XYZ file of C-alpha atoms in Angstrom:
704
model
C 0.100 -0.048 -0.004
C 2.709 2.382 0.958
C 4.536 1.925 -2.478
C 1.225 2.214 -4.295
C 0.625 5.544 -2.330
C 4.199 6.838 -3.144
C 3.638 6.195 -6.785
C 0.492 7.941 -6.787
C 1.862 11.011 -5.320
C 5.171 11.043 -7.266
C 5.445 13.589 -9.998
C 5.437 12.087 -13.522
C 8.364 12.256 -15.655
C 8.107 14.910 -18.435
C 10.332 16.011 -21.289
C 10.361 19.488 -22.604
C 9.989 19.963 -26.436
C 9.830 23.282 -28.567
C 7.194 23.614 -31.260
C 7.529 24.971 -34.672
C 6.600 28.522 -33.020
C 9.124 28.006 -30.162
C 6.244 27.225 -27.838
C 7.377 24.951 -24.922
C 5.679 21.533 -24.776
C 5.909 19.660 -21.516
C 5.163 15.928 -22.294
C 4.969 12.531 -20.964
C 7.842 10.814 -22.571
C 6.837 8.663 -25.592
C 8.524 5.690 -24.314
C 7.459 6.457 -20.676
C 4.814 4.667 -18.626
C 1.233 5.582 -19.860
C -0.923 4.776 -17.069
C -3.378 7.351 -15.792
C -1.048 9.063 -13.505
C 0.061 12.490 -14.954
C -1.817 12.583 -18.234
C -3.569 15.751 -18.825
C -7.160 15.097 -20.011
C -10.580 16.741 -20.627
C -13.135 16.845 -17.933
C -14.367 13.800 -19.815
C -11.153 11.933 -19.264
C -10.072 12.364 -22.981
C -6.270 12.563 -22.983
C -4.852 15.926 -24.463
C -2.230 15.684 -26.933
C -1.315 19.378 -27.362
C -2.180 21.940 -24.668
C -0.442 24.920 -26.542
C -2.237 25.221 -29.819
C -5.712 25.575 -31.108
C -6.907 23.277 -33.896
C -6.646 25.412 -37.243
C -6.975 24.863 -40.860
C -3.267 25.334 -41.738
C -0.594 26.972 -39.505
C -2.113 30.537 -40.124
C -5.690 29.633 -40.952
C -8.923 30.008 -39.039
C -9.742 28.216 -35.785
C -12.101 25.070 -36.163
C -15.140 25.022 -34.040
C -14.836 21.158 -33.631
C -11.747 21.775 -31.169
C -13.495 20.383 -28.271
C -10.382 20.673 -26.009
C -10.441 24.350 -26.706
C -14.238 24.721 -25.908
C -14.283 22.934 -22.738
C -11.271 24.901 -21.412
C -12.553 28.258 -22.464
C -15.993 27.386 -21.297
C -14.893 26.186 -17.772
C -12.654 29.316 -17.514
C -15.637 31.515 -18.384
C -17.659 30.116 -15.675
C -14.991 30.297 -12.741
C -16.200 33.485 -11.258
C -19.773 34.922 -10.947
C -21.005 37.449 -11.072
C -17.959 39.655 -11.139
C -15.733 39.743 -14.346
C -12.992 37.400 -14.161
C -10.764 39.962 -15.626
C -11.217 43.577 -16.020
C -13.369 43.683 -12.900
C -12.343 47.002 -11.638
C -13.803 49.239 -14.125
C -14.742 53.025 -14.585
C -16.881 54.467 -17.785
C -18.606 57.198 -19.430
C -20.628 58.140 -22.536
C -19.591 60.109 -25.374
C -19.426 60.351 -29.021
C -17.011 59.371 -31.834
C -16.781 62.123 -34.613
C -15.427 61.197 -38.162
C -12.879 63.575 -39.369
C -12.940 62.241 -43.222
C -14.698 59.664 -45.024
C -13.060 56.113 -45.178
C -15.287 54.770 -48.083
C -12.110 54.038 -49.762
C -11.202 51.352 -47.316
C -14.598 50.416 -45.475
C -18.237 50.111 -46.168
C -19.003 50.616 -42.381
C -21.737 53.188 -42.092
C -20.066 55.200 -39.211
C -17.024 55.527 -41.605
C -18.930 57.154 -44.422
C -19.588 60.798 -43.643
C -17.132 63.446 -42.493
C -18.444 65.109 -39.197
C -20.782 62.459 -38.199
C -21.150 61.898 -34.734
C -21.798 58.218 -33.471
C -22.662 57.669 -29.839
C -20.324 55.425 -27.799
C -19.863 53.935 -24.166
C -16.301 53.659 -23.008
C -15.107 51.246 -20.199
C -11.579 51.496 -18.777
C -10.375 48.826 -16.250
C -7.521 47.185 -14.617
C -6.926 43.505 -15.583
C -5.980 41.495 -12.482
C -7.465 42.861 -9.452
C -11.065 42.337 -8.113
C -13.925 44.880 -8.406
C -13.076 46.025 -4.939
C -9.281 46.456 -5.790
C -7.511 49.846 -6.094
C -6.978 51.910 -9.286
C -3.339 52.241 -9.455
C -1.445 48.905 -9.263
C 1.010 48.075 -11.986
C -1.178 46.345 -14.461
C -2.447 46.476 -17.931
C -5.539 48.731 -18.510
C -8.509 47.722 -20.582
C -9.802 50.199 -23.267
C -13.285 49.183 -24.514
C -15.395 51.120 -26.768
C -19.004 50.258 -27.589
C -20.016 52.242 -30.884
C -23.896 52.379 -31.234
C -23.667 52.740 -35.134
C -26.904 52.784 -37.412
C -25.904 49.312 -38.613
C -25.914 47.850 -35.001
C -23.173 47.729 -32.233
C -19.386 47.665 -32.968
C -17.302 46.672 -29.834
C -13.529 47.614 -30.240
C -12.238 45.809 -27.117
C -8.552 46.490 -26.414
C -5.945 47.457 -23.728
C -3.582 50.434 -23.217
C -0.705 48.223 -24.579
C -0.592 47.316 -28.247
C 0.557 43.585 -27.678
C -0.219 40.669 -25.426
C 1.254 37.946 -23.357
C 0.337 34.993 -25.519
C -0.083 33.917 -29.169
C -2.667 31.371 -28.955
C -6.201 31.909 -26.928
C -5.751 28.047 -25.605
C -3.205 29.673 -23.334
C -5.429 32.495 -21.713
C -6.821 30.387 -18.776
C -3.172 29.498 -17.969
C -1.995 32.994 -18.205
C -4.772 34.305 -15.924
C -4.518 31.576 -13.418
C -0.607 32.149 -13.239
C -1.128 35.961 -12.808
C -4.255 36.006 -10.322
C -3.870 35.240 -6.640
C -2.076 32.026 -5.984
C -4.639 29.246 -5.550
C -3.690 28.080 -2.068
C -3.386 31.283 -0.338
C -5.695 33.837 -2.066
C -2.986 36.582 -2.423
C -1.512 38.857 -3.825
C -4.297 40.882 -5.081
C -3.812 42.861 -8.279
C -0.138 42.288 -8.472
C 2.152 40.092 -10.582
C 5.209 40.224 -8.074
C 4.753 36.583 -7.038
C 6.060 32.972 -7.950
C 3.332 31.502 -10.243
C 3.238 34.669 -12.633
C 6.989 34.605 -13.304
C 7.214 30.861 -13.221
C 4.707 30.888 -16.279
C 6.469 34.012 -17.914
C 9.820 32.479 -17.610
C 8.481 29.288 -19.543
C 6.675 31.278 -22.166
C 9.390 33.326 -24.327
C 6.521 34.582 -26.368
C 5.515 36.848 -23.347
C 8.894 38.751 -23.332
C 7.648 41.561 -25.443
C 4.612 42.054 -23.281
C 6.735 41.904 -20.129
C 8.746 44.927 -21.379
C 5.549 46.861 -21.634
C 4.186 45.450 -18.424
C 7.335 46.523 -16.445
C 7.409 50.059 -18.128
C 5.742 53.122 -17.143
C 2.584 52.370 -19.393
C 1.250 50.200 -16.697
C 1.385 53.010 -14.142
C -0.841 55.647 -15.979
C -1.263 58.862 -14.131
C -4.790 59.168 -15.383
C -7.347 57.173 -17.576
C -7.258 60.292 -19.834
C -3.380 60.217 -20.232
C -3.068 56.727 -21.749
C -3.150 55.123 -25.299
C -5.523 52.495 -26.265
C -4.940 49.811 -28.854
C -7.117 47.229 -30.617
C -4.118 44.798 -30.100
C -5.073 42.577 -33.135
C -4.789 42.991 -36.797
C -8.342 43.402 -38.238
C -9.656 43.885 -41.769
C -11.572 46.822 -43.271
C -13.751 45.929 -46.226
C -14.884 48.476 -48.805
C -18.209 48.377 -50.995
C -16.357 46.487 -53.775
C -15.172 43.776 -51.321
C -11.560 45.146 -51.223
C -9.712 44.190 -47.935
C -7.274 46.347 -45.964
C -5.729 45.062 -42.882
C -5.992 47.754 -40.071
C -4.444 48.198 -36.499
C -6.538 50.510 -34.227
C -4.952 53.233 -32.164
C -6.411 55.681 -29.655
C -4.212 58.750 -29.167
C -4.842 60.907 -26.127
C -5.268 64.622 -26.750
C -3.907 65.317 -23.329
C -0.613 63.526 -24.058
C 0.957 60.571 -22.153
C 1.718 60.598 -18.447
C 2.603 58.161 -16.035
C 3.268 58.044 -12.342
C 6.536 56.654 -10.437
C 5.981 53.320 -8.721
C 6.470 54.959 -5.283
C 3.834 57.425 -6.129
C 1.356 54.829 -7.336
C 1.506 53.006 -4.105
C 1.059 56.143 -2.084
C -1.912 57.104 -4.232
C -3.238 53.623 -3.513
C -3.388 54.538 0.161
C -4.464 58.138 -0.215
C -7.258 57.572 -2.620
C -7.992 53.960 -3.992
C -10.451 55.366 -6.341
C -8.035 58.150 -7.690
C -8.356 57.456 -11.539
C -12.136 56.694 -11.113
C -12.454 60.027 -9.378
C -10.431 61.764 -11.659
C -12.407 60.714 -14.831
C -15.576 61.731 -13.210
C -14.540 64.901 -11.955
C -12.956 66.047 -15.335
C -16.143 65.447 -17.060
C -18.083 67.079 -14.354
C -16.256 70.324 -14.550
C -16.153 70.231 -18.450
C -12.608 69.205 -19.058
C -13.786 66.561 -21.599
C -11.389 63.742 -22.157
C -10.507 63.285 -25.946
C -8.654 60.677 -28.031
C -8.055 60.469 -31.677
C -8.815 57.224 -33.533
C -5.709 56.213 -35.719
C -5.357 53.581 -38.145
C -2.252 51.767 -39.363
C -3.722 50.372 -42.906
C -1.547 47.972 -44.962
C -2.118 44.839 -47.468
C -0.744 41.485 -47.825
C 2.360 42.849 -49.918
C 3.449 44.874 -47.023
C 2.863 42.480 -44.519
C 4.777 39.774 -46.332
C 7.936 42.012 -46.222
C 8.018 42.496 -42.475
C 10.381 40.298 -40.416
C 7.695 39.102 -38.110
C 3.888 37.847 -38.756
C 1.157 40.409 -38.451
C -1.233 37.741 -37.231
C 0.985 37.319 -34.055
C -0.541 39.406 -31.239
C 2.931 39.639 -29.407
C 4.041 41.910 -32.329
C 3.337 45.509 -33.334
C 4.258 47.578 -36.436
C 6.269 50.725 -35.381
C 4.635 53.885 -36.683
C 8.016 55.051 -38.059
C 7.623 52.213 -40.460
C 3.821 52.538 -41.073
C 2.342 55.745 -40.249
C -0.818 56.239 -38.358
C -3.625 58.007 -40.242
C -5.831 59.917 -37.817
C -9.441 59.627 -38.807
C -11.672 60.904 -36.006
C -11.895 61.835 -32.487
C -13.515 60.227 -29.326
C -15.048 62.515 -26.692
C -16.395 61.526 -23.409
C -18.968 64.095 -22.419
C -21.407 62.376 -19.770
C -20.862 60.432 -16.666
C -22.969 57.380 -16.161
C -26.519 57.770 -14.295
C -25.972 54.473 -12.474
C -22.859 52.754 -11.945
C -24.207 49.061 -11.529
C -26.819 49.553 -14.439
C -24.235 50.903 -16.913
C -20.544 50.337 -16.111
C -20.967 46.920 -14.326
C -23.816 45.507 -16.683
C -22.090 46.720 -20.046
C -21.168 43.619 -22.254
C -18.687 43.997 -24.692
C -17.747 41.346 -27.273
C -14.983 41.389 -30.000
C -17.349 39.417 -32.367
C -19.700 42.492 -32.353
C -18.692 44.197 -35.827
C -20.711 45.781 -38.461
C -20.300 45.487 -42.255
C -17.261 46.920 -43.385
C -15.212 45.665 -40.467
C -14.018 41.972 -40.237
C -11.524 39.608 -38.640
C -8.037 38.304 -39.301
C -6.876 34.780 -38.630
C -5.025 35.891 -35.579
C -5.293 32.917 -33.148
C -5.700 34.864 -29.927
C -8.569 37.078 -31.643
C -10.111 33.773 -32.879
C -10.280 32.376 -29.410
C -11.834 35.847 -28.221
C -14.562 35.683 -30.770
C -15.691 32.466 -29.051
C -15.072 33.274 -25.803
C -16.921 36.471 -24.890
C -20.499 35.682 -25.638
C -20.657 32.709 -23.374
C -18.770 34.933 -20.689
C -21.631 37.460 -20.815
C -24.212 34.568 -20.325
C -22.356 33.470 -17.464
C -21.972 37.019 -15.609
C -25.251 38.366 -16.530
C -27.277 35.308 -15.918
C -29.346 35.342 -19.151
C -29.105 35.012 -22.926
C -31.129 38.279 -23.016
C -28.201 40.391 -21.719
C -28.533 42.442 -25.035
C -31.726 43.708 -23.977
C -30.284 45.760 -21.007
C -30.293 49.469 -21.895
C -26.661 49.807 -22.037
C -26.082 46.916 -24.343
C -29.085 47.428 -26.577
C -28.566 48.830 -30.098
C -29.777 52.296 -30.765
C -30.956 51.035 -34.333
C -33.807 48.697 -35.014
C -33.227 45.021 -34.396
C -35.289 41.860 -34.672
C -35.053 38.065 -35.046
C -36.589 34.922 -34.152
C -34.784 34.401 -30.865
C -37.485 34.000 -28.136
C -38.001 33.599 -24.433
C -35.222 32.994 -21.950
C -34.570 34.090 -18.469
C -35.388 37.567 -18.028
C -37.094 38.077 -21.449
C -38.375 41.669 -21.537
C -39.372 42.135 -25.159
C -42.872 40.886 -26.140
C -42.780 39.905 -29.868
C -46.397 39.741 -31.387
C -47.709 36.755 -33.510
C -46.558 33.211 -33.846
C -43.802 33.474 -36.239
C -40.715 32.437 -34.179
C -39.305 30.559 -37.428
C -38.165 31.036 -40.888
C -38.990 30.490 -43.573
C -42.571 30.875 -43.028
C -45.534 32.019 -45.158
C -47.661 33.724 -42.518
C -47.792 36.921 -43.955
C -49.903 35.424 -46.863
C -52.584 35.029 -44.448
C -52.227 38.683 -43.083
C -50.303 37.561 -40.060
C -46.818 38.815 -38.749
C -44.026 37.061 -40.701
C -41.135 38.610 -39.102
C -37.762 39.709 -40.532
C -35.682 38.083 -43.271
C -32.170 37.956 -44.338
C -30.564 40.725 -46.682
C -27.533 39.798 -48.997
C -27.087 43.277 -50.130
C -26.839 45.154 -46.602
C -26.075 42.174 -44.321
C -22.902 41.426 -42.974
C -20.673 39.014 -45.209
C -17.433 37.677 -44.020
C -14.406 38.501 -46.211
C -13.962 35.868 -48.996
C -10.623 34.763 -47.841
C -9.077 32.083 -50.081
C -7.801 29.174 -47.825
C -5.233 26.835 -48.948
C -6.228 23.045 -48.891
C -4.652 22.728 -45.595
C -4.807 19.787 -43.203
C -6.271 20.019 -39.858
C -3.626 20.276 -37.243
C -2.412 21.695 -33.887
C 0.694 23.654 -34.836
C 2.162 27.126 -34.389
C 3.605 28.823 -37.539
C 7.406 29.179 -37.699
C 6.769 32.990 -38.296
C 5.767 33.115 -34.711
C 9.041 31.902 -33.273
C 10.873 35.018 -32.836
C 10.176 36.203 -29.103
C 12.955 38.679 -28.452
C 13.362 41.106 -31.324
C 10.490 43.350 -30.631
C 11.049 43.163 -26.906
C 14.670 44.507 -27.589
C 13.142 47.186 -30.054
C 10.864 48.505 -27.441
C 13.408 48.390 -24.454
C 16.131 50.222 -26.489
C 13.622 52.727 -27.848
C 12.905 54.083 -24.401
C 14.339 57.113 -22.946
C 17.151 56.417 -20.302
C 14.813 57.031 -17.290
C 12.082 54.666 -18.606
C 14.808 52.131 -19.217
C 15.725 52.284 -15.418
C 12.211 52.073 -14.529
C 11.765 48.729 -16.354
C 14.871 47.225 -14.755
C 13.862 48.488 -11.530
C 10.309 46.996 -11.906
C 11.705 43.573 -12.793
C 13.968 43.685 -9.848
C 11.061 44.606 -7.534
C 8.822 41.841 -8.946
C 11.453 39.213 -9.031
C 12.396 40.097 -5.437
C 8.984 38.969 -4.406
C 9.734 35.388 -6.213
C 10.814 32.906 -3.752
C 11.835 30.244 -6.477
C 15.515 30.800 -7.310
C 15.478 28.751 -10.628
C 12.446 31.084 -11.807
C 14.372 34.323 -11.274
C 17.515 32.676 -13.141
C 15.281 31.745 -15.965
C 13.651 35.022 -16.411
C 16.913 36.982 -16.469
C 18.385 34.408 -18.934
C 15.542 35.106 -21.179
C 16.296 38.922 -20.816
C 19.659 38.547 -21.936
C 18.441 38.002 -25.408
C 16.497 41.380 -25.155
C 19.374 43.385 -24.066
C 22.524 42.259 -22.041
C 22.818 45.520 -20.206
C 19.062 45.300 -19.005
C 19.954 41.534 -17.859
C 22.975 42.723 -16.022
C 21.159 45.510 -14.211
C 18.430 43.205 -13.134
C 20.993 40.445 -11.973
C 22.964 43.253 -10.103
C 19.922 44.390 -8.354
C 18.845 40.915 -7.366
C 22.462 40.042 -6.115
C 22.708 37.080 -8.515
C 25.385 36.180 -11.094
C 24.387 36.850 -14.706
C 23.047 33.609 -16.398
C 23.939 32.729 -19.879
C 21.303 33.776 -22.430
C 18.390 31.008 -22.663
C 18.248 29.226 -26.037
C 16.308 31.094 -28.841
C 14.950 29.225 -31.745
C 15.256 32.422 -33.682
C 18.102 34.746 -32.974
C 16.984 38.287 -31.975
C 17.619 40.861 -34.558
C 18.158 44.750 -34.236
C 15.140 46.355 -35.507
C 15.006 50.156 -36.463
C 14.420 52.004 -33.038
C 10.887 53.657 -32.681
C 10.792 56.877 -30.568
C 6.994 56.713 -30.690
C 7.219 54.011 -28.076
C 8.483 56.271 -25.418
C 6.393 58.302 -23.092
C 9.476 60.546 -21.657
C 10.687 62.752 -24.417
C 8.239 60.873 -26.803
C 5.793 62.431 -29.390
C 2.821 62.138 -26.973
C 4.701 63.264 -23.700
C 2.463 65.516 -21.506
C 4.240 68.985 -21.319
C 1.471 71.431 -21.112
C -0.171 72.599 -17.859
C -3.633 72.185 -19.419
C -5.654 69.803 -17.330
C -3.203 69.613 -14.579
C -4.361 69.719 -10.932
C -1.928 71.599 -8.807
C -1.857 71.397 -4.962
C -1.034 74.639 -3.240
C -0.060 74.461 0.484
C -1.390 77.434 2.260
C -1.748 78.506 5.865
C -2.578 81.686 8.061
C -0.473 84.654 6.617
C -0.139 83.528 3.053
C 0.490 86.366 0.615
C -2.857 87.409 -0.713
C -1.346 89.128 -3.991
C 0.790 85.980 -4.687
C -2.117 83.619 -4.432
C -4.267 85.926 -6.524
C -1.682 85.866 -9.214
C -1.442 82.185 -9.060
C -5.121 81.607 -9.418
C -5.180 83.877 -12.367
C -2.173 82.308 -14.060
C -3.544 78.550 -13.425
C -7.013 79.583 -14.876
C -5.059 81.160 -18.071
C -3.256 77.962 -18.510
C -6.211 75.518 -18.138
C -4.885 74.109 -14.802
C -7.109 73.538 -11.686
C -5.425 75.065 -8.511
C -6.508 73.299 -5.206
C -5.971 75.018 -1.838
C -4.493 72.541 0.706
C -4.378 73.820 4.352
C -3.825 72.168 7.563
C -7.479 72.885 8.399
C -10.245 72.860 5.837
C -11.901 75.986 7.456
C -11.188 79.543 7.002
C -7.553 80.548 6.175
C -6.544 84.200 7.032
C -4.355 85.763 4.174
C -1.790 88.435 4.546
C -4.326 91.272 3.729
C -6.857 90.193 6.533
C -9.045 88.454 3.967
C -10.162 84.801 4.255
C -10.437 82.029 1.926
C -11.871 78.633 2.057
C -9.308 75.591 1.491
C -10.300 72.835 -0.839
C -8.769 70.090 1.160
C -7.069 69.221 4.408
C -3.399 68.665 4.275
C -3.678 65.294 6.084
C -6.169 64.079 3.410
C -4.557 65.486 0.230
C -1.010 64.199 -0.020
C 0.978 65.726 -2.923
C 0.790 62.349 -4.778
C -2.673 63.128 -5.743
C -1.291 66.324 -7.651
C 0.321 66.829 -10.966
C 2.555 69.632 -9.351
C 2.685 71.354 -5.858
C 3.235 74.860 -4.686
C 3.965 75.987 -1.078
C 2.866 79.433 -0.641
C 3.644 79.968 3.289
C 4.591 83.049 5.096
C 7.480 82.853 7.600
C 4.976 82.286 10.586
C 3.091 79.731 8.425
C 6.263 77.984 7.675
C 7.284 77.767 11.293
C 3.854 76.314 12.251
C 4.330 73.534 9.728
C 7.934 72.523 10.494
C 6.809 69.965 12.893
C 4.029 68.635 10.892
C 4.837 65.352 9.270
C 2.341 65.711 6.472
C 3.823 69.183 5.401
C 7.259 67.698 5.259
C 6.004 64.591 3.371
C 3.949 66.778 1.024
C 7.269 68.649 -0.126
C 9.525 65.401 0.205
C 7.052 63.271 -1.985
C 6.676 65.843 -4.766
C 10.598 66.112 -4.885
C 10.966 62.322 -4.693
C 8.518 61.860 -7.457
C 10.183 64.275 -9.768
C 7.381 67.011 -10.029
C 7.646 70.632 -10.338
C 7.653 72.628 -6.936
C 7.047 76.151 -6.737
C 7.611 77.708 -3.272
C 7.627 81.259 -1.538
C 10.921 82.363 -0.085
C 9.793 82.021 3.366
C 9.116 78.393 2.851
C 12.604 77.503 2.366
C 13.002 76.071 5.810
C 10.232 73.732 5.124
C 12.022 72.617 1.808
C 15.352 72.227 3.687
C 13.768 69.887 6.234
C 12.069 67.845 3.497
C 15.506 67.426 1.464
C 14.471 69.402 -1.399
C 17.390 70.471 -3.428
C 17.654 73.116 -6.227
C 17.121 72.172 -9.624
C 15.284 73.209 -12.765
C 12.086 71.978 -11.285
C 12.081 73.685 -8.051
C 11.249 77.331 -8.713
C 9.492 80.243 -7.119
C 5.788 80.910 -7.434
C 6.177 82.977 -10.499
C 4.963 82.261 -14.133
C 7.681 79.501 -14.469
C 5.935 77.343 -11.830
C 2.620 77.245 -13.817
C 4.396 76.758 -16.985
C 6.159 73.723 -15.881
C 3.163 72.321 -13.859
C 2.629 69.278 -16.499
C 6.474 68.307 -16.685
C 8.445 65.592 -14.664
C 12.205 66.211 -14.073
C 13.702 62.859 -14.279
C 17.124 64.008 -14.213
C 16.327 64.427 -10.289
C 15.662 60.791 -10.029
C 19.216 59.438 -9.311
C 19.201 61.771 -6.305
C 16.127 60.335 -4.669
C 16.137 56.659 -5.296
C 18.488 53.735 -6.211
C 17.564 52.600 -9.639
C 18.580 49.109 -11.360
């Protein structure tokens, strides 16, 4: 009995094999024992031959519906959590419109793309990926960026992220990715964080995730505001015009406010000061009329262009740099109305990538193909009914009709007995119901498929996992590179398994040896040899557009900034009035922070009301800070920890600091040293409010 029990608990022998796309297959050896122990099966006990790839019609062909292993795995994953979303549970949303700049009839027959100046209603939901609905707004995490267009031809859902690539190449691996990234199964933590063993163990074994990891460890996953981040459709889609001509497209949302991120230490402190910081920011911006805007940009290309690229456009771990393929800006997205009810709208909205209108179509991207299958079932599980489309937030704003009837929570009351077609009931004067229309109805692009066998295989063109990761890292500004290295050091410092840390660093040697050395030094481990790469990484032309710092979308303007001004009894009235006037002229919001929220007596004897109390308004929630104190006011705050921290954090987070001359003792005690970002309270302070001064960073923290 003891021997049988020992054998039952023993780990099965496995061997590693790389597939044609360089994916890792961990397999029972073909010559090993093939009893039940250790074999991966479906819930029906059917053994699985390949747990890495969907069943497709050819290496780059569409996914086949008969793939029962995929359907069961995704089906079970979709139903693991109710009613909260499994991913993207923490969301904030608003209503608005999309306005077209120019007709796109040359590339798409979609009605919303035909007439310049036309406005299409939209609903937009932003979200974090890993945390639950009750988690905080500011973790290091990918952000969802989902747009529902209520077009005259039905709803189009562009469901993307604030990063243009993804962790995996095949949808079959999505449950594994999320299981690894979420809270560890035996202990239920960490919440909304990837700095733990199981995530990095998975990443280290999945070189295809390397490019995404560069983005995830960069400042892109620490956006300052939902309004200062980009959005991407991630996948390659198709546009189809009235003549049936197909054009590949990648969708981009470019923020009119520019790109801006927080520093990690700042993000952590914001989470403590205001867990709802980004949700509150979005809501209040719209309330005060500072309407968030993005421009829709398209990268348009054909098969000939795609065939010349050194990577596969169907691979969702790759992007096309905009220096190679410029972005055509075709319209703007404006959010102009907050939701009336959070649950009814933000929580109950249901997005599905399969919701497209005539003129927009799919590519054979294997991750996209899996998403087309998964989302509909997810909405049924989460909202409890097949009639979720009848909820007001999900219902089309154009007429819709079909023969689908009944079901839980049915609210429509179709008349007549025609619940099938074809029928001839109209001949007898009865309601016959709607019918198909080959002229205006959706027809899939008539792609020619080669006579390919059915097989589970990844195309060889997906096997280069490091070249674009190298492109991204080497394109970043020096400060951003330091942030990436420091982020990986932080995350891997939370990993308790030494072999996982070594494997990840070995993978990163292929990205950039200097990056790997910085991380190894930060971890206090020797630099390992580069891990084997099926395709040797190549040096692609650098893309400055991938930067935030010194990039084309860097936020430098003071417009839209929120400036925290520390005041106390004795603050100079004329100086305050000048600051308020300058901030208003620059389009910035000046918030007065005082030790007490009641009346503050100014130098001329007048009194003002503070907007916030010092203890509840740390500098992390502001884009820049000013300290407008008299000598007496400064003395009164020198023993106030919150006041010292107010200046110290602003300096440590590389923000612009403006201060009155009398406030110098407070700056000295906070360790604020003179530099270009430390000014008086004149015009220069307001002008620099939107800037970060990263040259200061080596003075205030150790970076990898």
